[in-house]
Coordinates of N, CA and C and ligand atoms in Angstrom, one line a residue:
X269 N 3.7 -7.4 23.5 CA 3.1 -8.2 22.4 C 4.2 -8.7 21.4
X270 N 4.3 -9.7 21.3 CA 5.3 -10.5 20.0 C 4.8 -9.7 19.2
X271 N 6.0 -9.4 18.2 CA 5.3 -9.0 16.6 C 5.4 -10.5 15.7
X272 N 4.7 -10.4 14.9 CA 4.5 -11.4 13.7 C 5.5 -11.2 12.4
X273 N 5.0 -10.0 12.0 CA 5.6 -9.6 11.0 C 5.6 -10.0 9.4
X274 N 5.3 -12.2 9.5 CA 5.0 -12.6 8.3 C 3.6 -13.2 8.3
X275 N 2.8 -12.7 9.4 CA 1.6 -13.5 9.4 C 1.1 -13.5 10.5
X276 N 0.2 -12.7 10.8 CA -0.8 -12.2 11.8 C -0.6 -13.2 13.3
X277 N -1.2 -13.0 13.9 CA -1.3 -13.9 15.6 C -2.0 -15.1 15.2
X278 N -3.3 -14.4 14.7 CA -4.6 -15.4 15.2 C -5.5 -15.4 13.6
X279 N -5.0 -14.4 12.4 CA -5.7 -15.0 11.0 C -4.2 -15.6 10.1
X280 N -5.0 -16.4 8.9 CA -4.5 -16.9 8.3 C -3.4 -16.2 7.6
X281 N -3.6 -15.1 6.8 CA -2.9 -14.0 5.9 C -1.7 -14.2 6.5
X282 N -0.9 -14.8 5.7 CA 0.7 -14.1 5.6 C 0.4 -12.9 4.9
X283 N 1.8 -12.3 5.3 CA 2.1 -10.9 5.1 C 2.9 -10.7 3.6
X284 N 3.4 -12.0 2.9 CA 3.3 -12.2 1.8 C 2.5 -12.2 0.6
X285 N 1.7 -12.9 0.8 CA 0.3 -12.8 0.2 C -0.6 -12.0 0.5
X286 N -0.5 -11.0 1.5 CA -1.1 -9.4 1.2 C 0.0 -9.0 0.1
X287 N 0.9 -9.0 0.3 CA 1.7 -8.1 -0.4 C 1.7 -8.2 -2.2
X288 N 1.7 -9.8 -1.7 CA 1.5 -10.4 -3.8 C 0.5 -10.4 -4.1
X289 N -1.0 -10.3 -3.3 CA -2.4 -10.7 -3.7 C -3.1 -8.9 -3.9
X290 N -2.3 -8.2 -3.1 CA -3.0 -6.7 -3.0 C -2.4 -5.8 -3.1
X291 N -1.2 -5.8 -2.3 CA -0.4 -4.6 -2.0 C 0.0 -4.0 -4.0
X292 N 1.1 -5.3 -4.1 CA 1.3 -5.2 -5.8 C 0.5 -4.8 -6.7
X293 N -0.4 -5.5 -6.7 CA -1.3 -5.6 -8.1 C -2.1 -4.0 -8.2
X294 N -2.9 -3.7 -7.1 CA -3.1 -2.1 -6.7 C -2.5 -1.1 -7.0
X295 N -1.1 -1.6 -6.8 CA 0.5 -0.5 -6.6 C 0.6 -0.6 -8.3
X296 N 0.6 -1.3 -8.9 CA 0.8 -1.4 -10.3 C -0.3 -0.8 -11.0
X297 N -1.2 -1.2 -10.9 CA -2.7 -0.3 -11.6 C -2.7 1.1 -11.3
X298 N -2.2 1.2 -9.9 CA -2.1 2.5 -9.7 C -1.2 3.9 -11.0
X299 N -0.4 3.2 -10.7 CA 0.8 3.7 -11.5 C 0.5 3.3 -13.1
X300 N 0.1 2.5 -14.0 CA 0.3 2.6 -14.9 C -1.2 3.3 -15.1
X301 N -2.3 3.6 -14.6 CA -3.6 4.3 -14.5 C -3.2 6.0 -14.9
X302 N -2.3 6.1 -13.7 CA -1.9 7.1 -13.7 C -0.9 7.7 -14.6
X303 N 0.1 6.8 -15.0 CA 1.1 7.1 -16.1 C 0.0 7.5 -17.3
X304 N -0.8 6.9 -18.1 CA -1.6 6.6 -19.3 C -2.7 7.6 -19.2
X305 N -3.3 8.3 -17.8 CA -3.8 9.3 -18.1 C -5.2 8.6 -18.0
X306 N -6.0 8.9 -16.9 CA -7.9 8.4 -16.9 C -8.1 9.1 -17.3
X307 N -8.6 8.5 -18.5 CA -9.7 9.3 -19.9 C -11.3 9.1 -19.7
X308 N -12.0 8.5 -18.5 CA -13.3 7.9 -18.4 C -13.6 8.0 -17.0
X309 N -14.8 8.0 -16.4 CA -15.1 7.9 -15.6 C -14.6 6.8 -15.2
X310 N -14.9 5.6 -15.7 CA -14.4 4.2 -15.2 C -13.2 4.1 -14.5
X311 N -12.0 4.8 -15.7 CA -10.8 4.9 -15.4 C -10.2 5.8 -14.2
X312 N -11.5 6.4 -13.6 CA -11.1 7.4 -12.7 C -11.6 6.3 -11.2
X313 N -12.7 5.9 -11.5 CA -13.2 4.8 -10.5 C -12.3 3.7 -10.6
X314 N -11.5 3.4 -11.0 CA -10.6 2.1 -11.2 C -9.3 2.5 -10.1
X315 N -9.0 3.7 -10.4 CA -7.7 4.7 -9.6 C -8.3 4.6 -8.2
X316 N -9.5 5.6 -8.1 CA -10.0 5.2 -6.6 C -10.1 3.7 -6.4
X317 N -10.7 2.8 -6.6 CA -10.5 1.8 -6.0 C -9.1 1.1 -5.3
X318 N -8.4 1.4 -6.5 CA -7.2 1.0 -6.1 C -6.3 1.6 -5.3
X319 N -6.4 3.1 -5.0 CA -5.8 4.0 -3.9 C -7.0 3.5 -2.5
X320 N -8.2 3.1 -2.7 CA -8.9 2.9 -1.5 C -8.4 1.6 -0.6
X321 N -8.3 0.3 -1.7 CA -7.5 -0.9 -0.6 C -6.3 -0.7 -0.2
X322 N -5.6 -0.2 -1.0 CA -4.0 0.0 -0.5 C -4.2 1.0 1.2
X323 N -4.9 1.7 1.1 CA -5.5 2.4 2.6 C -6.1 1.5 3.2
X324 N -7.2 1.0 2.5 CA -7.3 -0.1 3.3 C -6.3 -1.3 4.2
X325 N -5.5 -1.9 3.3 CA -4.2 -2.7 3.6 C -3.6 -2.2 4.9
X326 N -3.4 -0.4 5.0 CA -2.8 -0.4 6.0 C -3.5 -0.4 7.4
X327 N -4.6 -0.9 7.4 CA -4.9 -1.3 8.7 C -4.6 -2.4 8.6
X328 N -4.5 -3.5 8.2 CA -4.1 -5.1 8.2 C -2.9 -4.9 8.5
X329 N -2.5 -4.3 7.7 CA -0.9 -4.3 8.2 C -0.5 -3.9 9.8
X330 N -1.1 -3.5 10.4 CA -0.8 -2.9 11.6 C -1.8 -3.9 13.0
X331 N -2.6 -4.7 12.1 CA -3.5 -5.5 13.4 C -3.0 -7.0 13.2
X332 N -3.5 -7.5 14.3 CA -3.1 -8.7 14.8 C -1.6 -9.2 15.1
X333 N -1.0 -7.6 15.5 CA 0.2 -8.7 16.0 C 1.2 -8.1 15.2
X334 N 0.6 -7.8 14.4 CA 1.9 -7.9 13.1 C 2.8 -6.9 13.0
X335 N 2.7 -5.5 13.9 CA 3.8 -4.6 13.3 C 4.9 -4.8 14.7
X336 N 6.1 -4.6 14.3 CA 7.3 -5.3 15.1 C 7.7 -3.8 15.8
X337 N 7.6 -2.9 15.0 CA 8.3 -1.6 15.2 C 7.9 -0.2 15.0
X338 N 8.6 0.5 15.5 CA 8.2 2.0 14.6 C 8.7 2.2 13.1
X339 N 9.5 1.4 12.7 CA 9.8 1.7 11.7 C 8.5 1.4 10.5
X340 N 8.4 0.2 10.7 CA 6.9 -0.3 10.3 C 5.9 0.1 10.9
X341 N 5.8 1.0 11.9 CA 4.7 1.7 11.9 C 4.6 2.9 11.3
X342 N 5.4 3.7 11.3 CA 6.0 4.9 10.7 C 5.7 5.0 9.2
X343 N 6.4 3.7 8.4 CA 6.3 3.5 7.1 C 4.9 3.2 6.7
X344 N 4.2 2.2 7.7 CA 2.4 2.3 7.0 C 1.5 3.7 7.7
X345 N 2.2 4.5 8.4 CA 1.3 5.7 8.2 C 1.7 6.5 6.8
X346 N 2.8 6.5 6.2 CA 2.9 6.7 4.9 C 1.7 6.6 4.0
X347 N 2.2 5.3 4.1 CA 1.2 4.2 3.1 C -0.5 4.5 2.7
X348 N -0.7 4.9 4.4 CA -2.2 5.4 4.7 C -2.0 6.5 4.2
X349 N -1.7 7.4 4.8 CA -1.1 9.2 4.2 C -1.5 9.4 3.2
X350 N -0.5 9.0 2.5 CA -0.5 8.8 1.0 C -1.3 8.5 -0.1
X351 N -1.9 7.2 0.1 CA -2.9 6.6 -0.3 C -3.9 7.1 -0.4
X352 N -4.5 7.8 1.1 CA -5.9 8.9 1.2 C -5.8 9.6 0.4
X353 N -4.5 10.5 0.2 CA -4.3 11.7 -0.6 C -4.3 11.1 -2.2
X354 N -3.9 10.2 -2.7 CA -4.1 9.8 -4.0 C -5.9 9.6 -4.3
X355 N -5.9 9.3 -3.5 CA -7.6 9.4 -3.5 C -8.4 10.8 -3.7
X356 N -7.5 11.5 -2.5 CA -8.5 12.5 -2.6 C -8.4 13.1 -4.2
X357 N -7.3 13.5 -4.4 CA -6.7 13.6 -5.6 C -7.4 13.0 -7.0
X358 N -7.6 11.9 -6.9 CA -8.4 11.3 -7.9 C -10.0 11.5 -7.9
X359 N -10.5 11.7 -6.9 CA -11.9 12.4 -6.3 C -11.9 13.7 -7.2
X360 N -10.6 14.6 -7.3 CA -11.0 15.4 -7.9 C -10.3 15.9 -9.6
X361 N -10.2 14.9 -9.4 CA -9.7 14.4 -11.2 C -8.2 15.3 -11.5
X362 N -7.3 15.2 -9.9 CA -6.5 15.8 -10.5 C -4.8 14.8 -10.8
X363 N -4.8 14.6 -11.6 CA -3.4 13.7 -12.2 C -2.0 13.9 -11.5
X364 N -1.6 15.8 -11.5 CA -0.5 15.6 -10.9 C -0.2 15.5 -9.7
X365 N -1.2 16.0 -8.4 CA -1.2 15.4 -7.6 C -1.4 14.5 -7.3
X366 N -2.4 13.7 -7.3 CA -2.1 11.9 -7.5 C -1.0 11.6 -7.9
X367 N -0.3 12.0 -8.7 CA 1.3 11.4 -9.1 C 2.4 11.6 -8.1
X368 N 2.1 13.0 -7.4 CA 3.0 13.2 -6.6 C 2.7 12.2 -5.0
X369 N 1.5 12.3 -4.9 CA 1.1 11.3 -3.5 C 1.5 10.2 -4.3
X370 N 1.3 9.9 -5.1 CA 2.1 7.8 -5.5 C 3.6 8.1 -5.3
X371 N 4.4 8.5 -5.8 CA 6.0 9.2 -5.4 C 6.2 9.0 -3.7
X372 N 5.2 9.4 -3.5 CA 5.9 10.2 -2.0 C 5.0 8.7 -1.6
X373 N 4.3 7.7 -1.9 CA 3.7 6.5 -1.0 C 4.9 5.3 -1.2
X374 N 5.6 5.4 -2.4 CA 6.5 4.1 -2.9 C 7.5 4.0 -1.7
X375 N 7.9 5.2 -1.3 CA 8.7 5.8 -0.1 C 8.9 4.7 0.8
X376 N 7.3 4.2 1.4 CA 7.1 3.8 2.3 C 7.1 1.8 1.6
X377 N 7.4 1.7 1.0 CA 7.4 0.2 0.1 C 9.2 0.0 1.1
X378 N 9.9 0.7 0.3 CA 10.9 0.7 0.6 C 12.0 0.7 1.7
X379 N 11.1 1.5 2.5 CA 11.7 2.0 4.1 C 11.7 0.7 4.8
X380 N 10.2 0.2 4.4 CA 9.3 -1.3 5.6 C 10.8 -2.0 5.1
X381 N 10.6 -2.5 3.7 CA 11.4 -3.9 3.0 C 12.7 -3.7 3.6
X382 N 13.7 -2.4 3.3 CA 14.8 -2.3 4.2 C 14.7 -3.2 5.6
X383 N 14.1 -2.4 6.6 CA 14.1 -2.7 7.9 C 13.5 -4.4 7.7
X384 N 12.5 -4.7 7.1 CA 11.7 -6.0 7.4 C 11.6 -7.3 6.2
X385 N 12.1 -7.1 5.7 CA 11.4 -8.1 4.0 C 13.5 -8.4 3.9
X386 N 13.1 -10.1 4.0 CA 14.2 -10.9 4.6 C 14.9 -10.5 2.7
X387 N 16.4 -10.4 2.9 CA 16.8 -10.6 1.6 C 17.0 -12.1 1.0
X388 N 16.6 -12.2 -0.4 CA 16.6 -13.5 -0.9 C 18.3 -14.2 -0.7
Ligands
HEC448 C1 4.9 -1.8 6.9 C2 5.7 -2.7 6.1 C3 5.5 -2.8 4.6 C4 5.1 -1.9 3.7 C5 4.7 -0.5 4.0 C6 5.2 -2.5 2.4 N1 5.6 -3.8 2.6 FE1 5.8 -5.1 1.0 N2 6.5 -6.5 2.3 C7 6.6 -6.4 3.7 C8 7.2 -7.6 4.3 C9 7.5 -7.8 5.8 C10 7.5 -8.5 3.2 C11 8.1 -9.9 3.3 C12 7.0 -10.9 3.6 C13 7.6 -12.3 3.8 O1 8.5 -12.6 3.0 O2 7.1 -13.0 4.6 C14 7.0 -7.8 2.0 C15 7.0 -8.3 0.7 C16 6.6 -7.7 -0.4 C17 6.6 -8.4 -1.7 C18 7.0 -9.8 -2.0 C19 5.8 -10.7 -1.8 C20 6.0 -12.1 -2.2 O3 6.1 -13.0 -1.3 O4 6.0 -12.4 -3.4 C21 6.1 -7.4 -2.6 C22 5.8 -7.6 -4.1 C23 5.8 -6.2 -1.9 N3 6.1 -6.4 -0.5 C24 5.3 -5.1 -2.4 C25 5.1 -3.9 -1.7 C26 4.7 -2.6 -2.3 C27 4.6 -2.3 -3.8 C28 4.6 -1.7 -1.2 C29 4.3 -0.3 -1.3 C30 3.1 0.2 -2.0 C31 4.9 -2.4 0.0 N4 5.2 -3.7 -0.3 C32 4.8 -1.9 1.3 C33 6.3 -5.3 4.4 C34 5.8 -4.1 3.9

């Protein structure tokens, strides 16, 4: 099977615009949620949400074509990994674990972009 890598076989999604539309914006909430400390239910449901699409994401990332390698496979089982565990973590309102699962998920940002995310 060809890999894609910037944009699925057969859907529309570049692999860009997951990354600027979802991956980021999630990855950022996440982290500054978690820096600042969820003081609220809300803010605790805000965290899960945003640990749940990033888990989510990594099935996209992996269907239609799109993963070229083990490396990029390797790195979004991180992603998933990771992500679950910030969740679970946040399910039970605990901060420093969540912090340490976001640590150990960034890992996998950086491993993919090496191997795959073209330099400007
Ligand atoms: C399995 C591989 C993979 C993982 C994991 C991954 N990325 Fe990416 N990312 C890519 C690829 C490939 C590109 C380049 C897409 C292109 O230019 O077509 C990219 C591009 C980006 C961009 C630039 C998007 C743009 O066009 O403006 C951002 C921001 C980004 N990733 C954030 C993240 C963050 C944050 C994480 C970790 C939470 C992450 N990525 C994890 C593969 C990955």
């Amino acid at each position: 099977m060809m890999a894609q890598v910037k944009q699925g076989k057969t859907r529309p999604l570049k692999t860009g615009q997951l990354m600027k539309g979802l991956v980021k914006p999630n990855c950022t909430q996440l982290k500054k949620g978690l820096d600042a400390g969820p003081d609220s239910d809300k803010a605790w449901a805000e965290l899960a949400m945003n640990a749940a699409l990033i888990n989510e994401i990594s099935y996209t990332l992996m269907a239609d074509g799109r993963c070229p390698d083990g490396t990029w496979a390797k790195a979004n089982d991180t992603l998933r990994e990771c992500s679950s565990a910030i969740l679970k973590a946040v399910n039970s309102k605990n901060v420093e674990e969540a912090k340490k699962a976001f640590s150990a998920m960034v890992k996998a940002c950086s491993t993919c972009h090496d191997a795959h995310k073209k330099k400007k």
